[in-house]
PDB file of C-alpha atoms in Angstrom:
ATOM      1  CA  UNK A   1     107.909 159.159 177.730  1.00 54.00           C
ATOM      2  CA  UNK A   2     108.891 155.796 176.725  1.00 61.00           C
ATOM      3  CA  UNK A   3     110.155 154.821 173.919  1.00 60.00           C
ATOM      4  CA  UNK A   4     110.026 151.613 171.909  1.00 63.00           C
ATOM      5  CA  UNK A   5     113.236 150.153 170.253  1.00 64.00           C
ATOM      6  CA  UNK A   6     112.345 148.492 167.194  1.00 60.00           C
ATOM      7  CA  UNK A   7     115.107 145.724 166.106  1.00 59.00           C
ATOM      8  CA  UNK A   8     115.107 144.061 162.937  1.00 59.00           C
ATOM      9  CA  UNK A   9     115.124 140.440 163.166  1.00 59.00           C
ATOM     10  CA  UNK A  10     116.762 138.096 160.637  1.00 62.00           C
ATOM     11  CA  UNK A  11     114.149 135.092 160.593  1.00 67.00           C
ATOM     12  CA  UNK A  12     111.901 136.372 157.745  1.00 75.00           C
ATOM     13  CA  UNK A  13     112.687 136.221 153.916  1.00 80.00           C
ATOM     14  CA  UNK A  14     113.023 139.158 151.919  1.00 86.00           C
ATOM     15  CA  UNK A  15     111.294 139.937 148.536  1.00 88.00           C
ATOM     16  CA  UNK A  16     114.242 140.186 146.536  1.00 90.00           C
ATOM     17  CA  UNK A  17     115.903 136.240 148.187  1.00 88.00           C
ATOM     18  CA  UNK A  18     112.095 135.396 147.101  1.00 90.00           C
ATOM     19  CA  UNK A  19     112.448 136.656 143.789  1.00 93.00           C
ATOM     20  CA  UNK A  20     116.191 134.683 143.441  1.00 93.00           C
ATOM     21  CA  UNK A  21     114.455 131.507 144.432  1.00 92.00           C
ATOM     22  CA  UNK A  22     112.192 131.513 141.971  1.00 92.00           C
ATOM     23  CA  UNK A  23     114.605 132.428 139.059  1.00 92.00           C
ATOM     24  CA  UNK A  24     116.907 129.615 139.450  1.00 92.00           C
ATOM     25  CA  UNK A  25     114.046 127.166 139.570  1.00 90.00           C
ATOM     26  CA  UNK A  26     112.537 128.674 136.418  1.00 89.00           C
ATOM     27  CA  UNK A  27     115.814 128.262 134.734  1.00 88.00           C
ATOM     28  CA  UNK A  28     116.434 124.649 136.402  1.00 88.00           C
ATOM     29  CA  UNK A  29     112.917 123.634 134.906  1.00 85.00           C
ATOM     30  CA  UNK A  30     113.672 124.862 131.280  1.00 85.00           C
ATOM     31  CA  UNK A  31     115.729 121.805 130.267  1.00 82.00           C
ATOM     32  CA  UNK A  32     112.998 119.660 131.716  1.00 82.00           C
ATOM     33  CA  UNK A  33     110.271 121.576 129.958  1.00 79.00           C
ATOM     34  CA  UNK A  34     112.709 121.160 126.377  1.00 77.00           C
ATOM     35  CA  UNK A  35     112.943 117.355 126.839  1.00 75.00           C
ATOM     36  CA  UNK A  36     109.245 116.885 127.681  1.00 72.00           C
ATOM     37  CA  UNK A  37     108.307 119.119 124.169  1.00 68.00           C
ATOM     38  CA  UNK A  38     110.518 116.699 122.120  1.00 67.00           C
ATOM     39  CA  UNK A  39     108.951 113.949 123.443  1.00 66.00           C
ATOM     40  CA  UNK A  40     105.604 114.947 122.629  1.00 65.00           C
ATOM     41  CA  UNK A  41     106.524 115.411 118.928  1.00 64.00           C
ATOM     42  CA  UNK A  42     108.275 111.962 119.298  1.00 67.00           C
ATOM     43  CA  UNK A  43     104.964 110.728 120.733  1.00 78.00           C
ATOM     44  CA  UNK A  44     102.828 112.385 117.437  1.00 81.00           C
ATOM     45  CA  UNK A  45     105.137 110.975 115.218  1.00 81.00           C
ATOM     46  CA  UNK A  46     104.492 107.494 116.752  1.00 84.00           C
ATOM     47  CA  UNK A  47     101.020 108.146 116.558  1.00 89.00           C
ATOM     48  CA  UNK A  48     101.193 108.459 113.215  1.00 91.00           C
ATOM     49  CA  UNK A  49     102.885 105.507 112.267  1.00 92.00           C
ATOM     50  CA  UNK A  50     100.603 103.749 114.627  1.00 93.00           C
ATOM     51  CA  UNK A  51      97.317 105.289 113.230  1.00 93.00           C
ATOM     52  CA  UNK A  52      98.666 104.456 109.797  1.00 94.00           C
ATOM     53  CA  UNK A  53      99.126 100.705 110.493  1.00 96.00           C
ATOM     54  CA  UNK A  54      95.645 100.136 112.096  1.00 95.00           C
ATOM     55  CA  UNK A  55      93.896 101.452 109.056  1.00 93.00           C
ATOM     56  CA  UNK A  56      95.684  99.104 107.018  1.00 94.00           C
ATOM     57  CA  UNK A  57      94.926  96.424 109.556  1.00 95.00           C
ATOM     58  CA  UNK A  58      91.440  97.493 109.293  1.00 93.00           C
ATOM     59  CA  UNK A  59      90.839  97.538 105.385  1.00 92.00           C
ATOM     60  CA  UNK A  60      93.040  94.456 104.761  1.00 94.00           C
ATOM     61  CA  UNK A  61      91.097  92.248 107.355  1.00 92.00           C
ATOM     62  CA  UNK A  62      88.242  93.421 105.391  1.00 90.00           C
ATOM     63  CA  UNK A  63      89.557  93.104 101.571  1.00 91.00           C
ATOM     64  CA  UNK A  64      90.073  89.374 103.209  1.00 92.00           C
ATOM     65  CA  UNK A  65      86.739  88.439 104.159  1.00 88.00           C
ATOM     66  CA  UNK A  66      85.600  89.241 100.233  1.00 87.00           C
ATOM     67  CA  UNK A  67      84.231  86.426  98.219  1.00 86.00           C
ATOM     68  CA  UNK A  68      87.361  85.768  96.178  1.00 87.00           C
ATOM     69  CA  UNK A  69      86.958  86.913  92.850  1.00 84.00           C
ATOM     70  CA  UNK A  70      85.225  89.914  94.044  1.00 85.00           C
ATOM     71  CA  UNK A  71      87.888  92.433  94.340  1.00 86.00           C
ATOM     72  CA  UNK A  72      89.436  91.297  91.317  1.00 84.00           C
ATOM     73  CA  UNK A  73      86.426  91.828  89.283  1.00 82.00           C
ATOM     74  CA  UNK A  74      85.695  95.215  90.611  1.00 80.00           C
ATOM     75  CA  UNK A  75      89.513  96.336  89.694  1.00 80.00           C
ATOM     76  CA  UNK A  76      88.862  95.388  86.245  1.00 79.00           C
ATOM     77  CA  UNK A  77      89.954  91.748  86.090  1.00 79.00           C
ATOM     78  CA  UNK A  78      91.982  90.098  83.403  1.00 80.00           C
ATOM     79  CA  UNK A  79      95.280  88.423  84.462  1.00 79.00           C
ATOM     80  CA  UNK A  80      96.694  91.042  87.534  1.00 75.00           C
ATOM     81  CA  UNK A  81      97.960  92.284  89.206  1.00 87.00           C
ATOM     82  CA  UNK A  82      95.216  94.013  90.469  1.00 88.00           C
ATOM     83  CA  UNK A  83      94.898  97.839  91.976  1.00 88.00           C
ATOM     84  CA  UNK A  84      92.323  99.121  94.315  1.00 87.00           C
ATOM     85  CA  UNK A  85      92.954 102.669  95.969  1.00 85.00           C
ATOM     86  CA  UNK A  86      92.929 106.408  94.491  1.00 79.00           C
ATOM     87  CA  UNK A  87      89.697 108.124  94.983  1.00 78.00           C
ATOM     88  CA  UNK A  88      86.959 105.013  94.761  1.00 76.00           C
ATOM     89  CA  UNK A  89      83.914 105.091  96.921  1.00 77.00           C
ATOM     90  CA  UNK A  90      84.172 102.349 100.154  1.00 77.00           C
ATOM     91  CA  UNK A  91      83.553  98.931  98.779  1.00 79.00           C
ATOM     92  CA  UNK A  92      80.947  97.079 100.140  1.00 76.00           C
ATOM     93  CA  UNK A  93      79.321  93.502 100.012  1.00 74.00           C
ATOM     94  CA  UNK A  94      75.803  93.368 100.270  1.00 70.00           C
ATOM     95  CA  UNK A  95      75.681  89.575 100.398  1.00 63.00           C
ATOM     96  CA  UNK A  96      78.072  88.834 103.031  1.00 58.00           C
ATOM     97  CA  UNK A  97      76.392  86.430 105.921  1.00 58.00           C
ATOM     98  CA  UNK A  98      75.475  88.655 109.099  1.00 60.00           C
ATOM     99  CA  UNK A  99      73.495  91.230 109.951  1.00 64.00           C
ATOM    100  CA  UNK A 100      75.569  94.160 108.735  1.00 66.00           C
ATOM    101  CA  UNK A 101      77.116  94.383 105.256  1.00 74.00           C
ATOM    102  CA  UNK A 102      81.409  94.016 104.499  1.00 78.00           C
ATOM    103  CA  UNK A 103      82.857  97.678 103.910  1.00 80.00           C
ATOM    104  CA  UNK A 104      86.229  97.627 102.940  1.00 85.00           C
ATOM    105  CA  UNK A 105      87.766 101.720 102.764  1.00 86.00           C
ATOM    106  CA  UNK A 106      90.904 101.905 100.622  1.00 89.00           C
ATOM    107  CA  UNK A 107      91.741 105.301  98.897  1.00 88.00           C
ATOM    108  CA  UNK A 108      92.237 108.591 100.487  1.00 90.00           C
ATOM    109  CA  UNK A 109      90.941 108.944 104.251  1.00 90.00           C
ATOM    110  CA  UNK A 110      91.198 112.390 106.360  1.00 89.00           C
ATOM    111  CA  UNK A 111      92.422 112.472 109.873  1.00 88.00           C
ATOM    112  CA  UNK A 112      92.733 116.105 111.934  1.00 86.00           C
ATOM    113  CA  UNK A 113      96.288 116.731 111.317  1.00 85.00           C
ATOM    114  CA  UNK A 114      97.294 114.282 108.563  1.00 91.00           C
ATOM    115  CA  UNK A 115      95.547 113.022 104.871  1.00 92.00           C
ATOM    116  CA  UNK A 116      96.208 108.768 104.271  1.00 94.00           C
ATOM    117  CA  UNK A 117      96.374 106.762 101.214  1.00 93.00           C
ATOM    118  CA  UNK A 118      95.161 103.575 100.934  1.00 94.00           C
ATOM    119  CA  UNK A 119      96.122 101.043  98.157  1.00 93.00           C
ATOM    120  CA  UNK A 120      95.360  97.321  97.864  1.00 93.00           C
ATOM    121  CA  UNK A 121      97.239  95.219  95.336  1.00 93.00           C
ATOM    122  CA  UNK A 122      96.367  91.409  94.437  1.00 93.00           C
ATOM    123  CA  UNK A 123      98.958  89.609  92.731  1.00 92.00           C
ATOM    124  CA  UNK A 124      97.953  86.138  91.730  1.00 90.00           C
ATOM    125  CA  UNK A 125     100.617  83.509  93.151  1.00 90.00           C
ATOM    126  CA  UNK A 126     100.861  80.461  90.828  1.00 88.00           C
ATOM    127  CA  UNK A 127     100.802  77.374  92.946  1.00 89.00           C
ATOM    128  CA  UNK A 128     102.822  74.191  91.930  1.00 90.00           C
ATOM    129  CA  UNK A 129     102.634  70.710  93.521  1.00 88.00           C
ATOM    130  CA  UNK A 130     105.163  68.592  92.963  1.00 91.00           C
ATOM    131  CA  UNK A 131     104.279  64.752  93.434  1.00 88.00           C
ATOM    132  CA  UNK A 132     105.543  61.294  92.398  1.00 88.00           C
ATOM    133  CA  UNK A 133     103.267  58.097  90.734  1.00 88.00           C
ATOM    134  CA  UNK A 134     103.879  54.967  90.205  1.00 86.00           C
ATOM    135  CA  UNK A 135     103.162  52.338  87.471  1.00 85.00           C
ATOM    136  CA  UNK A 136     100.547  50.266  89.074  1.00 85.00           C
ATOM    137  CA  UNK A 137     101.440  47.083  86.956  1.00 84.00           C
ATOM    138  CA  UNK A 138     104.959  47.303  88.052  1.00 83.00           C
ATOM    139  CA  UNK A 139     104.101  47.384  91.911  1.00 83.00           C
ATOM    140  CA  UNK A 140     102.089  44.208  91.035  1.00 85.00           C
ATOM    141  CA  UNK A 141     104.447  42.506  89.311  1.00 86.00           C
ATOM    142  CA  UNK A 142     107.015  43.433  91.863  1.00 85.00           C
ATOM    143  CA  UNK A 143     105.264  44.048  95.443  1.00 85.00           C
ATOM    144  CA  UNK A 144     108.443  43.718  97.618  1.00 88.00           C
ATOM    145  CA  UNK A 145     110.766  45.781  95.263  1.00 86.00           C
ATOM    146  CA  UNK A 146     108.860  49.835  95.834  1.00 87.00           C
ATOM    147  CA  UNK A 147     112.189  50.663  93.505  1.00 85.00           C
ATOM    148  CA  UNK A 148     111.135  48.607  90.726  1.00 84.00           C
ATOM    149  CA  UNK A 149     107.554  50.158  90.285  1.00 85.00           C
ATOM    150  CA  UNK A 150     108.451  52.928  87.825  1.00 84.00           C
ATOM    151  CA  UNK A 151     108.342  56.140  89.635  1.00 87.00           C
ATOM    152  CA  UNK A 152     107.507  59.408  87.752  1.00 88.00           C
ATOM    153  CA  UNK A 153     108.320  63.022  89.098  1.00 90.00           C
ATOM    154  CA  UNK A 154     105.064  64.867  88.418  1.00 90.00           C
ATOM    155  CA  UNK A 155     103.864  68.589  88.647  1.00 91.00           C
ATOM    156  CA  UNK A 156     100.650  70.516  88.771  1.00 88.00           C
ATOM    157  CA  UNK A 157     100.325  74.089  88.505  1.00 88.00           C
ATOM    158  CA  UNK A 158      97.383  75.983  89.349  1.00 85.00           C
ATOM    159  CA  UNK A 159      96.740  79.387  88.724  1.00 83.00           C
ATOM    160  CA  UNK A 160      94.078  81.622  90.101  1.00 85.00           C
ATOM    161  CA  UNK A 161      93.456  79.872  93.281  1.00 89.00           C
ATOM    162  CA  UNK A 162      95.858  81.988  95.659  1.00 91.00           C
ATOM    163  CA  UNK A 163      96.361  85.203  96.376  1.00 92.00           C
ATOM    164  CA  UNK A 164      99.008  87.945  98.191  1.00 94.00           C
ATOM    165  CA  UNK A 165      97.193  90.753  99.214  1.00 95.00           C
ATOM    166  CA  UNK A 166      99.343  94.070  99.760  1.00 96.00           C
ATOM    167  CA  UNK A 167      98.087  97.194 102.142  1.00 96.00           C
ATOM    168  CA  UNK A 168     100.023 100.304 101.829  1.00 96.00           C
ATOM    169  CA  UNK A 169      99.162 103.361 103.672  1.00 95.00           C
ATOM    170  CA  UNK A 170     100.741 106.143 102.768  1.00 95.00           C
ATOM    171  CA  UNK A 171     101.380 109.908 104.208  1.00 94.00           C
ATOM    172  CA  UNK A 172     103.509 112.662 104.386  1.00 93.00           C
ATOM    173  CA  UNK A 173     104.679 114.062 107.843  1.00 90.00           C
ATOM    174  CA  UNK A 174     105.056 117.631 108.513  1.00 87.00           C
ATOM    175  CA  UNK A 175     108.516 117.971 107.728  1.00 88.00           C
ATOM    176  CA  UNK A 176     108.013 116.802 104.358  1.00 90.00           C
ATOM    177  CA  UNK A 177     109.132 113.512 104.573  1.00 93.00           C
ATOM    178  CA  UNK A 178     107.064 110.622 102.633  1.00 95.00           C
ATOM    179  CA  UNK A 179     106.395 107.700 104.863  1.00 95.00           C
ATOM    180  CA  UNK A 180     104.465 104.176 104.650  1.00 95.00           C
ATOM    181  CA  UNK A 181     103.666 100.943 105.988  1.00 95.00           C
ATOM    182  CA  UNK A 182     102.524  97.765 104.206  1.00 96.00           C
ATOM    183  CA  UNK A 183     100.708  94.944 105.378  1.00 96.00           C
ATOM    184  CA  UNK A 184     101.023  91.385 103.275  1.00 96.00           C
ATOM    185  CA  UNK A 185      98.361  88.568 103.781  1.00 95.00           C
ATOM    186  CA  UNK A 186      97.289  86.036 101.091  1.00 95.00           C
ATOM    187  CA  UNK A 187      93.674  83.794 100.715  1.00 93.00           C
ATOM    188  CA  UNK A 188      93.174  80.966  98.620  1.00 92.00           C
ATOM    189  CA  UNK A 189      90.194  79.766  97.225  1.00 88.00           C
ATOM    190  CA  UNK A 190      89.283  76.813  98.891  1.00 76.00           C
ATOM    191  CA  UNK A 191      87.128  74.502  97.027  1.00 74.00           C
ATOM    192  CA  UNK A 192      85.666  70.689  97.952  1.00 48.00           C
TER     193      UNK A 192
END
């Protein structure tokens, strides 16, 4: 009878060299796999920030398109400065031009992982022109000599006809830590 001699050969791969392989890339990837973790709270934490600025943007471009006096008046007038934020309804303007009405939302607005606060403050900002005139009899008298014509350092001050407008949006990140952004744009009241 014949017999068949079975030899082992050494081409293949074993379970246990398989096995190896794969536990030194697991542990080569686990640094990787930390870095790419802290980035991703690094890229929520931006995204806060970021998220926090555009609502600002958003409800200071629209406190800026408001007939001048209006937000004022709603905050209570008198003299300023002047607070709008806390728990008030969205402002709106029925009688702005267009087809749709202004909306301005200040206050407290509620994302999926974090709570905002809005806050609008209008400080009045006096404004003061500072000018020279002349004696018109003296420039007559003297036409040739502009030193002669009795010149007079004047001043104007007008109050109530510009304005700073402050954003602040406010919110408190996970570790605790209370954060904000402001945004700073002013408006006059331009008048013929």
């Amino acid at each position: 009878m014949l017999m068949r001699r079975f030899s082992r050969r050494q081409a293949g791969v074993t379970l246990t060299e398989l096995m190896i392989a794969m536990v030194i890339l697991a542990l080569a990837f686990i640094p990787i796999i930390g870095s790419l973790g802290s980035s991703l709270a690094v890229t929520e934490k931006d995204d806060r920030s970021i998220r926090a600025m555009q609502l600002a943007q958003s409800a200071l471009a629209a406190a800026i398109q408001f007939p001048f006096a209006a937000l004022p008046t709603f905050a209570g007038g008198g003299a300023g400065p002047w607070q709008i934020g806390g728990d008030v309804p969205p402002l709106s303007y029925p009688g702005y031009p267009g087809p749709n009405e202004l909306v301005m939302t200040v206050g407290r607005i509620a994302t999926p992982k974090v709570t905002y606060q809005l806050q609008l403050v209008i400080e009045d900002v006096p404004v003061t022109f500072n000018f020279q005139t002349y004696n018109v009899a003296s420039k007559e008298k003297f036409p040739t000599t502009p030193s002669s014509w009795g010149w007079a350092d004047r001043s104007f001050t007008a109050q109530r006809v510009y304005h700073r407008y402050t954003m602040t949006a406010r919110w408190t990140e996970p570790n605790g830590r209370e954060k904000f952004c402001s945004l700073t744009s002013f408006k006059s009241d331009l008048k013929d």
